mmCIF file of C-alpha atoms and ligand atoms in Angstrom:
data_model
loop_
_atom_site.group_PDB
_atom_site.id
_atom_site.type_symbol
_atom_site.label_atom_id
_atom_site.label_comp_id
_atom_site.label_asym_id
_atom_site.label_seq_id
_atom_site.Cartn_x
_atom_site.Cartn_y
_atom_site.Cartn_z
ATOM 1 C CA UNK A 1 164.630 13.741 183.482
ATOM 2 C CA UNK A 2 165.589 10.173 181.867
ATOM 3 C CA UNK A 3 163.101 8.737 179.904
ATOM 4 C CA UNK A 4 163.152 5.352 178.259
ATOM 5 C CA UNK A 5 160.536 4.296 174.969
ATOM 6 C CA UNK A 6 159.895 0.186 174.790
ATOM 7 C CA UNK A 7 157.655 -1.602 172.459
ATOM 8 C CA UNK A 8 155.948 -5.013 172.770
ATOM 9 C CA UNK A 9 154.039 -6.842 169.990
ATOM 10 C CA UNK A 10 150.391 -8.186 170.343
ATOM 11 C CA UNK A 11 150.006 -12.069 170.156
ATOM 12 C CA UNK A 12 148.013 -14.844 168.198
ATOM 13 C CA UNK A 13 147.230 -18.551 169.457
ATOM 14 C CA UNK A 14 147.872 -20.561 166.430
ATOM 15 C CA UNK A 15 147.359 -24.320 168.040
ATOM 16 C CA UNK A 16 146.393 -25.457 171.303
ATOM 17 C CA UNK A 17 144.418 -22.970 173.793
ATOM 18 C CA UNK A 18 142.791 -24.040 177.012
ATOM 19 C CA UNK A 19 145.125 -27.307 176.669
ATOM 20 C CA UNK A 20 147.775 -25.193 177.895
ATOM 21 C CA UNK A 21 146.324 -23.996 181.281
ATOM 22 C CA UNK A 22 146.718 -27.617 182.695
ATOM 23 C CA UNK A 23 150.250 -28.191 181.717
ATOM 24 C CA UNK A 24 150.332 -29.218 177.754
ATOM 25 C CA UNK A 25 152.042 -27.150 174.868
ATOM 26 C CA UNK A 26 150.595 -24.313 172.480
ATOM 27 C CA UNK A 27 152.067 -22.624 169.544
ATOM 28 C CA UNK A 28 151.827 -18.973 169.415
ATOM 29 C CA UNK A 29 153.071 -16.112 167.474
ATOM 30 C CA UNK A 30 153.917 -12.863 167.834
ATOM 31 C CA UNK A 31 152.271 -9.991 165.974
ATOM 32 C CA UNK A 32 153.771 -6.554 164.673
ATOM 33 C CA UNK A 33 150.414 -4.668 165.882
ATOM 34 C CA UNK A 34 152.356 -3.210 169.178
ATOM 35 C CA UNK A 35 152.078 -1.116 172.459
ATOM 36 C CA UNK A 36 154.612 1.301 173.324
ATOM 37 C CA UNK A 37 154.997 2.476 176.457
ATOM 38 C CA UNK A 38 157.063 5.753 177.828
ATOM 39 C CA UNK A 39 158.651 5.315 181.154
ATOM 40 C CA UNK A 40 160.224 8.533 182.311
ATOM 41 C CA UNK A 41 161.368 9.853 185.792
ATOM 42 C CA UNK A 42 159.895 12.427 187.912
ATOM 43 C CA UNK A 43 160.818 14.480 190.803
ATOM 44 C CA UNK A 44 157.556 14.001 193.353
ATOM 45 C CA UNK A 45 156.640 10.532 194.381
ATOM 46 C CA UNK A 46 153.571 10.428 192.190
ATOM 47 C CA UNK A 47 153.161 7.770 189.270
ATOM 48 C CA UNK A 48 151.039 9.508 186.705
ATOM 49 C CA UNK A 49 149.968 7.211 183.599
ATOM 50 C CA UNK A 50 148.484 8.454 180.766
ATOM 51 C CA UNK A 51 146.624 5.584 178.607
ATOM 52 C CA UNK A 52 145.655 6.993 175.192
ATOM 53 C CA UNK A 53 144.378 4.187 173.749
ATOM 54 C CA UNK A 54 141.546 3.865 177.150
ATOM 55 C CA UNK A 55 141.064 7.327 177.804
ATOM 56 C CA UNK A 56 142.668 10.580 177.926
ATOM 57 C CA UNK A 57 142.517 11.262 181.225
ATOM 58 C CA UNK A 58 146.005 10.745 183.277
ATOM 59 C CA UNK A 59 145.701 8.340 186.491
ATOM 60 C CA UNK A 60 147.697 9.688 189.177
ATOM 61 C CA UNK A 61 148.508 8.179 192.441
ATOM 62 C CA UNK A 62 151.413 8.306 195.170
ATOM 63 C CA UNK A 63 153.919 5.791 194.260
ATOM 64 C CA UNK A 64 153.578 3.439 197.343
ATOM 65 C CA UNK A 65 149.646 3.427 197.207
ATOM 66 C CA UNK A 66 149.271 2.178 193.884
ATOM 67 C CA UNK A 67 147.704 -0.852 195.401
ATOM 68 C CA UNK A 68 145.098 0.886 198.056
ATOM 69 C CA UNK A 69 142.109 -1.227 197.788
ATOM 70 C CA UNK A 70 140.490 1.076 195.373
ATOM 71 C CA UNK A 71 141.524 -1.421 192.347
ATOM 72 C CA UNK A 72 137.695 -1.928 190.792
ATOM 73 C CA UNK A 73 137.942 1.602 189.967
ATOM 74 C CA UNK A 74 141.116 1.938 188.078
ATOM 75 C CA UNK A 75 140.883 0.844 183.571
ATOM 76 C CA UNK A 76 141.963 -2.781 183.127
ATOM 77 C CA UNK A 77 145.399 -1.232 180.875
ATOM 78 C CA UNK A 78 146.029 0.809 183.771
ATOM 79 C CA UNK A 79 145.887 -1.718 186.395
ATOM 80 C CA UNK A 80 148.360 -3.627 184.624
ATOM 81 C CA UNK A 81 151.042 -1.005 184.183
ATOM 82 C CA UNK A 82 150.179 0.106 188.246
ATOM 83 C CA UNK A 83 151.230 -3.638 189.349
ATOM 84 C CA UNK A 84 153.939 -3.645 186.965
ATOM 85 C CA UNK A 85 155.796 -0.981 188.694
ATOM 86 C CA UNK A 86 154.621 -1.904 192.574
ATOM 87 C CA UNK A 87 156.613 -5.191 191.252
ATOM 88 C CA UNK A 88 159.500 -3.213 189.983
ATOM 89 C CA UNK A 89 159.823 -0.983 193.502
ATOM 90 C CA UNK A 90 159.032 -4.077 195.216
ATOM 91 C CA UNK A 91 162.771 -5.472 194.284
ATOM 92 C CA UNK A 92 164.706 -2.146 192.952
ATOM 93 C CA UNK A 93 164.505 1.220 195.713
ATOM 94 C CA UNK A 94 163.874 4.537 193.084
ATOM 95 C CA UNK A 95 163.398 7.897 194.065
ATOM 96 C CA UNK A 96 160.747 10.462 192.879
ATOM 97 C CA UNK A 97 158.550 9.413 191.027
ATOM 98 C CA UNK A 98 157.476 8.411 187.202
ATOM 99 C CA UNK A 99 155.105 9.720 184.485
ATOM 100 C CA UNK A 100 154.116 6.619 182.001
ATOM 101 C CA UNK A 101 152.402 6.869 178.966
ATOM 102 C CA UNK A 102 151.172 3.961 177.108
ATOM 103 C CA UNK A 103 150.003 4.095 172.883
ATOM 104 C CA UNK A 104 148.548 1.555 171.138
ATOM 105 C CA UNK A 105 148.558 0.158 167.439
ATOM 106 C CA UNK A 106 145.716 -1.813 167.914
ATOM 107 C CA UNK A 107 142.199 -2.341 169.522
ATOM 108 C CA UNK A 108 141.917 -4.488 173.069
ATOM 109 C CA UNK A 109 139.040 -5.837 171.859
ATOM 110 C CA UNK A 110 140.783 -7.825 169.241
ATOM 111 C CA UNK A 111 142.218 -9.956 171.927
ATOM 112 C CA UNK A 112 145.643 -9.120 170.678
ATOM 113 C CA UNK A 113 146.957 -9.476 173.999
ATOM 114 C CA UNK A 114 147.264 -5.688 175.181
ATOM 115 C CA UNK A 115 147.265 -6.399 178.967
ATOM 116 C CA UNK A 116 150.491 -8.627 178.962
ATOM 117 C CA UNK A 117 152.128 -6.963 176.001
ATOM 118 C CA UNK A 118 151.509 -3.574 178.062
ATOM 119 C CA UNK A 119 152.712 -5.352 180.956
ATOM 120 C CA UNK A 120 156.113 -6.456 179.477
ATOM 121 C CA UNK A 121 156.886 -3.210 178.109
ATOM 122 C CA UNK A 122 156.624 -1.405 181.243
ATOM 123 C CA UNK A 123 158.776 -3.675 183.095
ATOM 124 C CA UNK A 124 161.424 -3.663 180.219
ATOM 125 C CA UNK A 125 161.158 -0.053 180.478
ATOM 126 C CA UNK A 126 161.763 0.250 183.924
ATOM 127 C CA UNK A 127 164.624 -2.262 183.665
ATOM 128 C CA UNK A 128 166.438 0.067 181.035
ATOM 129 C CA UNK A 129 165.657 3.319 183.014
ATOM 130 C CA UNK A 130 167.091 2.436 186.193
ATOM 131 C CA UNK A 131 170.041 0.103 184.458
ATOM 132 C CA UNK A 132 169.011 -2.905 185.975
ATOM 133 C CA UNK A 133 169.182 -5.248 183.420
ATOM 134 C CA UNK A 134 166.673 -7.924 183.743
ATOM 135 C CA UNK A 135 166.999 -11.039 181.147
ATOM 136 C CA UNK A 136 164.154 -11.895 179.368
ATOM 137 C CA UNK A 137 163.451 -14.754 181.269
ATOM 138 C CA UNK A 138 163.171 -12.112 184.495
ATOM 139 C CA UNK A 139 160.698 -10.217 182.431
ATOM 140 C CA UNK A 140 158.682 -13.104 182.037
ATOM 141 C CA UNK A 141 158.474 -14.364 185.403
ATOM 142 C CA UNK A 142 157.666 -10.984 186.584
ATOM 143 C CA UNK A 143 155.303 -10.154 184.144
ATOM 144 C CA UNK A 144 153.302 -13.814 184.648
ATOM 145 C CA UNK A 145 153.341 -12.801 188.295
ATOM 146 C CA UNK A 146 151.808 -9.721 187.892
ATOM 147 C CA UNK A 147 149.212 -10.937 185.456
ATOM 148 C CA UNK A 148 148.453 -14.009 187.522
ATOM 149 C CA UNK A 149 147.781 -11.780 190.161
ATOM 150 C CA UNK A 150 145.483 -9.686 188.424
ATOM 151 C CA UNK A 151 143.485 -12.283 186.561
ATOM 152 C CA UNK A 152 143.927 -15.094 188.872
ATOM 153 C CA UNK A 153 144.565 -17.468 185.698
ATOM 154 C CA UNK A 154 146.194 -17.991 182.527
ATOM 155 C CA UNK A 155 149.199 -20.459 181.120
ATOM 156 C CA UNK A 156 151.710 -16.738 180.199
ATOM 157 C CA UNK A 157 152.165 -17.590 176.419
ATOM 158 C CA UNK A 158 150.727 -14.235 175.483
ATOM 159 C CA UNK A 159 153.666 -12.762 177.672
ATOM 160 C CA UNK A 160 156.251 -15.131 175.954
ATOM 161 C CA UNK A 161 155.394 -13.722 172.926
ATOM 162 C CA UNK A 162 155.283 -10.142 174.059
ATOM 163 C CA UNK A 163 159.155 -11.068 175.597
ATOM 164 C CA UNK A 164 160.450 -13.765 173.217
ATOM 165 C CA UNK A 165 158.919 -12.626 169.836
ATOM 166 C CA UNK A 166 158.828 -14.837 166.692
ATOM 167 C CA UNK A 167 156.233 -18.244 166.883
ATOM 168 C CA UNK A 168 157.197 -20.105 169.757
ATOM 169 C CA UNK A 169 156.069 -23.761 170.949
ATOM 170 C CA UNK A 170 155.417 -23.068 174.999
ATOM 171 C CA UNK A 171 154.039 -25.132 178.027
ATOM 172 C CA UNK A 172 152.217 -23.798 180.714
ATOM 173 C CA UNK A 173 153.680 -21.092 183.220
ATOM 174 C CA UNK A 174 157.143 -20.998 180.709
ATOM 175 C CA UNK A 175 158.151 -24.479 181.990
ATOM 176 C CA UNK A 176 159.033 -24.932 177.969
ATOM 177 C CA UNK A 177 159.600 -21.506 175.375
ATOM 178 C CA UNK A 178 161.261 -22.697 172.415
ATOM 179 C CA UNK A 179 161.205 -20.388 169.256
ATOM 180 C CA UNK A 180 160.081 -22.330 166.165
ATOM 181 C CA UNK A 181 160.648 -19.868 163.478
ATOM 182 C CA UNK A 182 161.252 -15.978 163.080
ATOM 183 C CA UNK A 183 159.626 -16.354 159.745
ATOM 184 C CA UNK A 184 156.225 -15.306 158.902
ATOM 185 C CA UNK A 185 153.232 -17.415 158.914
ATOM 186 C CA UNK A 186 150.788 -17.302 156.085
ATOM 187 C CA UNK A 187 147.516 -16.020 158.515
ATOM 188 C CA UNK A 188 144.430 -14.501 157.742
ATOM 189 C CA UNK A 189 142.804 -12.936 160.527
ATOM 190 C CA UNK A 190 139.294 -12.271 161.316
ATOM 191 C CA UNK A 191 137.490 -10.426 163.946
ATOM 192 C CA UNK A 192 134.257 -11.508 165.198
ATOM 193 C CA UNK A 193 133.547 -7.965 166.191
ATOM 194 C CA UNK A 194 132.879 -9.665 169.705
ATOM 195 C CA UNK A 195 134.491 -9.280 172.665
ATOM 196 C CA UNK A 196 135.265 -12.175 174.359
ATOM 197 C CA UNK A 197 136.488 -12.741 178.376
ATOM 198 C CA UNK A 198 139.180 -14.813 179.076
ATOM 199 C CA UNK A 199 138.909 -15.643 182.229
ATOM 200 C CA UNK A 200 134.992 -16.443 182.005
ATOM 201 C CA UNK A 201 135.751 -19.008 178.991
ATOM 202 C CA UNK A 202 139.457 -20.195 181.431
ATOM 203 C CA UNK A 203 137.179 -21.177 184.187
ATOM 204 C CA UNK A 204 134.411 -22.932 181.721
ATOM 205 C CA UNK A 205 136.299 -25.308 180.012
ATOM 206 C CA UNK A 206 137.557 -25.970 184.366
ATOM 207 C CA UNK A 207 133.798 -26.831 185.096
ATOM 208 C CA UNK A 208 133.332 -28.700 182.152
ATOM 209 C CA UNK A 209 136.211 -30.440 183.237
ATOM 210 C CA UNK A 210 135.396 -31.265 186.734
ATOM 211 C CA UNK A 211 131.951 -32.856 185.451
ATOM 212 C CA UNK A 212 133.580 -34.851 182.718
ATOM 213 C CA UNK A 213 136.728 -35.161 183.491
ATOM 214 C CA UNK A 214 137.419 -38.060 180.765
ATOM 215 C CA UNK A 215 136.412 -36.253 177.970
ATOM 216 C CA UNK A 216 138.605 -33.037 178.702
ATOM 217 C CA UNK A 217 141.304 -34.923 179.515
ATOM 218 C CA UNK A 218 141.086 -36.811 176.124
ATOM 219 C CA UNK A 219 140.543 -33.913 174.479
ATOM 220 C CA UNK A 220 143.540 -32.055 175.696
ATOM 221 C CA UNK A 221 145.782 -35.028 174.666
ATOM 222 C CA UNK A 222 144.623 -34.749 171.306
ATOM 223 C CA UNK A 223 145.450 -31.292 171.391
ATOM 224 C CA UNK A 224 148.620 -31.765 172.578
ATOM 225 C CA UNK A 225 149.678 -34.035 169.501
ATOM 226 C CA UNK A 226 148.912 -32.049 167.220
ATOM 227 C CA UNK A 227 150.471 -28.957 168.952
ATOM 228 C CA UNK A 228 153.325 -31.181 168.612
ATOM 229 C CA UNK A 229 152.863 -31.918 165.020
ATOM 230 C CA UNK A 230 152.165 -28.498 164.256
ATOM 231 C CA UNK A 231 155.793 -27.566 165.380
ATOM 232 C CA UNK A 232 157.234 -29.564 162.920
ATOM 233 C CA UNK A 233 154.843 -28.284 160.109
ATOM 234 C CA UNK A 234 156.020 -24.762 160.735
ATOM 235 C CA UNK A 235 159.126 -25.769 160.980
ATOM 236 C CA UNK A 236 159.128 -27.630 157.222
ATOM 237 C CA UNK A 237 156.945 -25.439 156.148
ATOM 238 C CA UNK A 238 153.958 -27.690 155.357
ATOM 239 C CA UNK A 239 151.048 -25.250 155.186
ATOM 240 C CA UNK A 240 148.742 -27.597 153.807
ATOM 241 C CA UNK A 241 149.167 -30.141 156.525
ATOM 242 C CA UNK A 242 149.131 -27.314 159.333
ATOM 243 C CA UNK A 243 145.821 -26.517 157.730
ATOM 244 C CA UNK A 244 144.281 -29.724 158.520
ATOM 245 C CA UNK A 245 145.219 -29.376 162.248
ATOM 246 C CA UNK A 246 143.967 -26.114 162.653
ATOM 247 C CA UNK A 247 140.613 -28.061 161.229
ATOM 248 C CA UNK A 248 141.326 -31.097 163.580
ATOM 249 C CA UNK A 249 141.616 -28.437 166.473
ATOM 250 C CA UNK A 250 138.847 -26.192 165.470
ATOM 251 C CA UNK A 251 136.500 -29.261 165.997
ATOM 252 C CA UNK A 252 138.151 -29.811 169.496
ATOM 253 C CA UNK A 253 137.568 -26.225 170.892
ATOM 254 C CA UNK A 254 133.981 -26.640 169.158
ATOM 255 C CA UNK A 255 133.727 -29.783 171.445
ATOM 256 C CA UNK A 256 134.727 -28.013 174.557
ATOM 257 C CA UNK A 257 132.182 -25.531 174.185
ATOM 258 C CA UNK A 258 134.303 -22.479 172.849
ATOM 259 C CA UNK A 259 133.863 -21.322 169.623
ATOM 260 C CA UNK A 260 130.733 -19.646 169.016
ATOM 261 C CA UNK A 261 128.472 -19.681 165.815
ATOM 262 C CA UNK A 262 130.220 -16.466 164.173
ATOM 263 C CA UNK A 263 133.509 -18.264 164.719
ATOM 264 C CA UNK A 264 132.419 -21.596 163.281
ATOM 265 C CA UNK A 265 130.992 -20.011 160.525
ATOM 266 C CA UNK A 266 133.784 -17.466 159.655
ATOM 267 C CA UNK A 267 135.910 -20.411 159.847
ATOM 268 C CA UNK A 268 134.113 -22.386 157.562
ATOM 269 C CA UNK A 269 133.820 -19.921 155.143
ATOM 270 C CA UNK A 270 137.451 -19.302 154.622
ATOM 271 C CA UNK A 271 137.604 -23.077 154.471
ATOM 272 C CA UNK A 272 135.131 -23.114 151.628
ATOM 273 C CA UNK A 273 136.882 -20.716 149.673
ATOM 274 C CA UNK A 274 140.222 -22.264 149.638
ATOM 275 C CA UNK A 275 142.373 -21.644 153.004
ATOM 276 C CA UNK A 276 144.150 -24.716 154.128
ATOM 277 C CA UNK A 277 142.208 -24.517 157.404
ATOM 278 C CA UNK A 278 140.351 -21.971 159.869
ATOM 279 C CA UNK A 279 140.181 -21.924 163.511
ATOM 280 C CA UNK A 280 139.254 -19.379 166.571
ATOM 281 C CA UNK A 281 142.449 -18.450 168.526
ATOM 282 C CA UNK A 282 142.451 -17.623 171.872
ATOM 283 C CA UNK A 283 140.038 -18.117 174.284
ATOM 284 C CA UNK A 284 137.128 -18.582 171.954
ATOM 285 C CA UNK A 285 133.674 -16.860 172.967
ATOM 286 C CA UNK A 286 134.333 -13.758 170.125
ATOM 287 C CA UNK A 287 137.975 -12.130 169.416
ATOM 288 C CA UNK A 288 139.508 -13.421 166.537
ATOM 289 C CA UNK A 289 139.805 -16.195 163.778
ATOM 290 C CA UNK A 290 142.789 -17.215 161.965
ATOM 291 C CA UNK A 291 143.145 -19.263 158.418
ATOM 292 C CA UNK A 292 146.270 -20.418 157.205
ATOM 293 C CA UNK A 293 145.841 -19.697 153.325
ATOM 294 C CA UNK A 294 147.883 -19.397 149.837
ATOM 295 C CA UNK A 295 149.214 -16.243 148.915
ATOM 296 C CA UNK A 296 146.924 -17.153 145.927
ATOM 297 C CA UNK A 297 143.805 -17.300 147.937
ATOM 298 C CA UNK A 298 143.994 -14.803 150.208
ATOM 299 C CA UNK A 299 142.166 -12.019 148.724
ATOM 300 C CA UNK A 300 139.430 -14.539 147.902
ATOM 301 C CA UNK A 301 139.767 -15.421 151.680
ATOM 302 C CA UNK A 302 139.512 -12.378 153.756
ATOM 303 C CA UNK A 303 135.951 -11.417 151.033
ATOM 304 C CA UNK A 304 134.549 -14.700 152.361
ATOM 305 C CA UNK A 305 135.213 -13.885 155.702
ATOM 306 C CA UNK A 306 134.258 -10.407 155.205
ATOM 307 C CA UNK A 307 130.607 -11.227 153.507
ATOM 308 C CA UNK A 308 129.693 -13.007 156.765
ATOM 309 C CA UNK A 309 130.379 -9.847 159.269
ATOM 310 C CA UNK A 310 133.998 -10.804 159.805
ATOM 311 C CA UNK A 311 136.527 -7.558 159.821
ATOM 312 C CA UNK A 312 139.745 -8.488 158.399
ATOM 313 C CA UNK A 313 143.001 -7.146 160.454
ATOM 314 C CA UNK A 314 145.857 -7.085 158.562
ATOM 315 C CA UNK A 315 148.913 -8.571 160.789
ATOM 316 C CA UNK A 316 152.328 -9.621 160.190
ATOM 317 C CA UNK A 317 153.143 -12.689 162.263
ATOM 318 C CA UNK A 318 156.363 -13.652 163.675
ATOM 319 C CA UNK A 319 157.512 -10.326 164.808
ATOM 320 C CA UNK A 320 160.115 -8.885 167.136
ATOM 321 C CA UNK A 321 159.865 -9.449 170.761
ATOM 322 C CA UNK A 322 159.966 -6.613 173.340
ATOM 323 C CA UNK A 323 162.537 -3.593 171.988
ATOM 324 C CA UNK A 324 163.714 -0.415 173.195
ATOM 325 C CA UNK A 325 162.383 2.259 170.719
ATOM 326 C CA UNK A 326 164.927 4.624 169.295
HETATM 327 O O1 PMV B 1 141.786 -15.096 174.926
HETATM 328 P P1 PMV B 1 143.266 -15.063 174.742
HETATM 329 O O2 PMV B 1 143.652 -14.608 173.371
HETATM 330 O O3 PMV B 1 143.970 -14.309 175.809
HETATM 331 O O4 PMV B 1 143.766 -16.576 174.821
HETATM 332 C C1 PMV B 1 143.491 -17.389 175.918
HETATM 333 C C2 PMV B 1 144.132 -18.720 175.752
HETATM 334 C C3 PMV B 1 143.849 -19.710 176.870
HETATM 335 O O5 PMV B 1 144.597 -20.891 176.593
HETATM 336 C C4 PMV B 1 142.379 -20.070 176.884
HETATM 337 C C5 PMV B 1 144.231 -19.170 178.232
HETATM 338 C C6 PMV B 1 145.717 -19.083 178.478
HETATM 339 O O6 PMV B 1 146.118 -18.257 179.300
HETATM 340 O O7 PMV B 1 146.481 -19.870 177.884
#
């Protein structure tokens, strides 16, 4: 029977989380850590999916009950992948059924963006199977739907850089996705060695907001100027300056009650020992770091952030978007 191999790459806020769940921009880049996922046809109407990186143990379910009200019980990966494909069937009629493995390069816990990347793939997958075709700009609606329907929140810049690839400047729900540069970024990254959750730290920063919503408000406008100046940083190359805005925006996630003490002092360490500037990326609460550093002072970097419980993970930034495997 046909089957199809697709890889997405994980993801990496560089400048401007939270700010871009209420309609400003962020910058984020893509990263070569990726998931591939296996779409292949079946005869029976069963859609069997076979997770290696949660467990080894294959999910199988008739293909029109992935949805049956028995959600809690199915692996978050798995969940995604299941309402990937009731979205696919939902617009495109296929017979039998489909067998769907999924492999990852890298941890969820990093906060690499697994769910969405995982997400994207399958849908590209299922595009290229059945010869449908979808832009990428169909992949990314569908694949904010379906994560918008799991999670119930989220701006989608972790699927535009799962789709799009490269480090792209993005507003809320795609209104904006504009690649900056295909060319690498000079990043250290640092796990806390935390997990954090998303959508806990999402609807936070929303409470904190409705009790002072001056404050936020100001906040996210600064944040939104220097996602702006960031752009043209990256653009020009100006790693020194980019530097001082992850700084500036380090102390505005700090302010919104994000970042955590490992993250403030990872960050500050790699500040102390020469990287341009540090800041937490993503949602804050754990996951990962990032310092924008000198190919001179890199090494010296990632031991700093090492000798205060950080774990270094080695990324390449700027990679390709979503890509049928050979
Ligand atoms: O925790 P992450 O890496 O998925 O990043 C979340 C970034 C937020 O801006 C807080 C939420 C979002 O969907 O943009």
């Amino acid at each position: 029977m046909k089957k199809v191999t697709v890889s997405a790459p994980g993801k990496l806020m560089v400048l401007g989380e939270h700010a871009v769940v209420y309609n400003r921009p962020c910058i984020v880049t893509a990263v070569d850590s990726r998931i591939k996922v296996t779409v292949e046809q079946r005869k029976d109407r069963i859609v069997e999916i076979l997770a290696q990186q949660i467990n080894n143990k294959p999910f199988r379910r008739p293909i029109y009950e992935l949805n049956n009200g028995r959600d809690e019980e199915i692996p978050k990966e798995v969940k995604f992948v299941c309402k990937a494909v009731e979205s696919f069937i939902k617009d495109n009629t296929i017979d039998g059924g489909l067998t769907i493995t999924t492999e990852s390069d890298f941890s969820h816990r990093y906060g690499f963006g697994s769910s969405s990347a995982v997400t994207v793939a399958t849908l590209k997958g299922l595009s290229e199977l059945y010869s449908i075709g979808y832009t990428e700009r169909q992949i990314f609606d569908l694949a904010y739907e379906v994560t918008l329907d799991i999670q119930g929140v989220g701006s989608g810049f972790d699927i535009a850089a799962a789709v799009y690839g490269g480090t792209l400047y993005f507003v809320t729900g795609g209104k904006r996705i504009e690649k900056i540069t295909d060319k690498k970024l000079p990043l250290v990254v640092g796990y806390t060695g935390v997990k954090a959750d998303t959508p806990t730290l999402v609807r936070q920063v929303a409470e904190l907001k409705k009790e002072k919503p001056d404050l936020v408000e100001n906040i996210f406008k600064n944040i939104e100027e220097l996602v702006k100046m960031g752009r043209e940083y990256i653009k020009e190359e100006k790693w020194k300056y980019l530097g001082d805005l992850f700084k500036v925006n380090q102390k505005t996630l700090y302010e919104l009650g994000v970042s955590t003490t490992k993250l403030d002092v990872m960050c500050k360490e790699a500040e102390s020992n020469g990287a341009y500037g540090a800041k937490l990326s993503g949602a804050g609460g754990g996951d990962c770091m990032v310092a924008l550093v000198s190919k001179e002072k890199q090494k010296r970097v990632e031991k700093a952030i090492e000798s205060v419980g950080g774990k270094i993970i080695p990324v390449t930034t700027s990679a390709e978007g979503v890509r049928i495997e050979k």
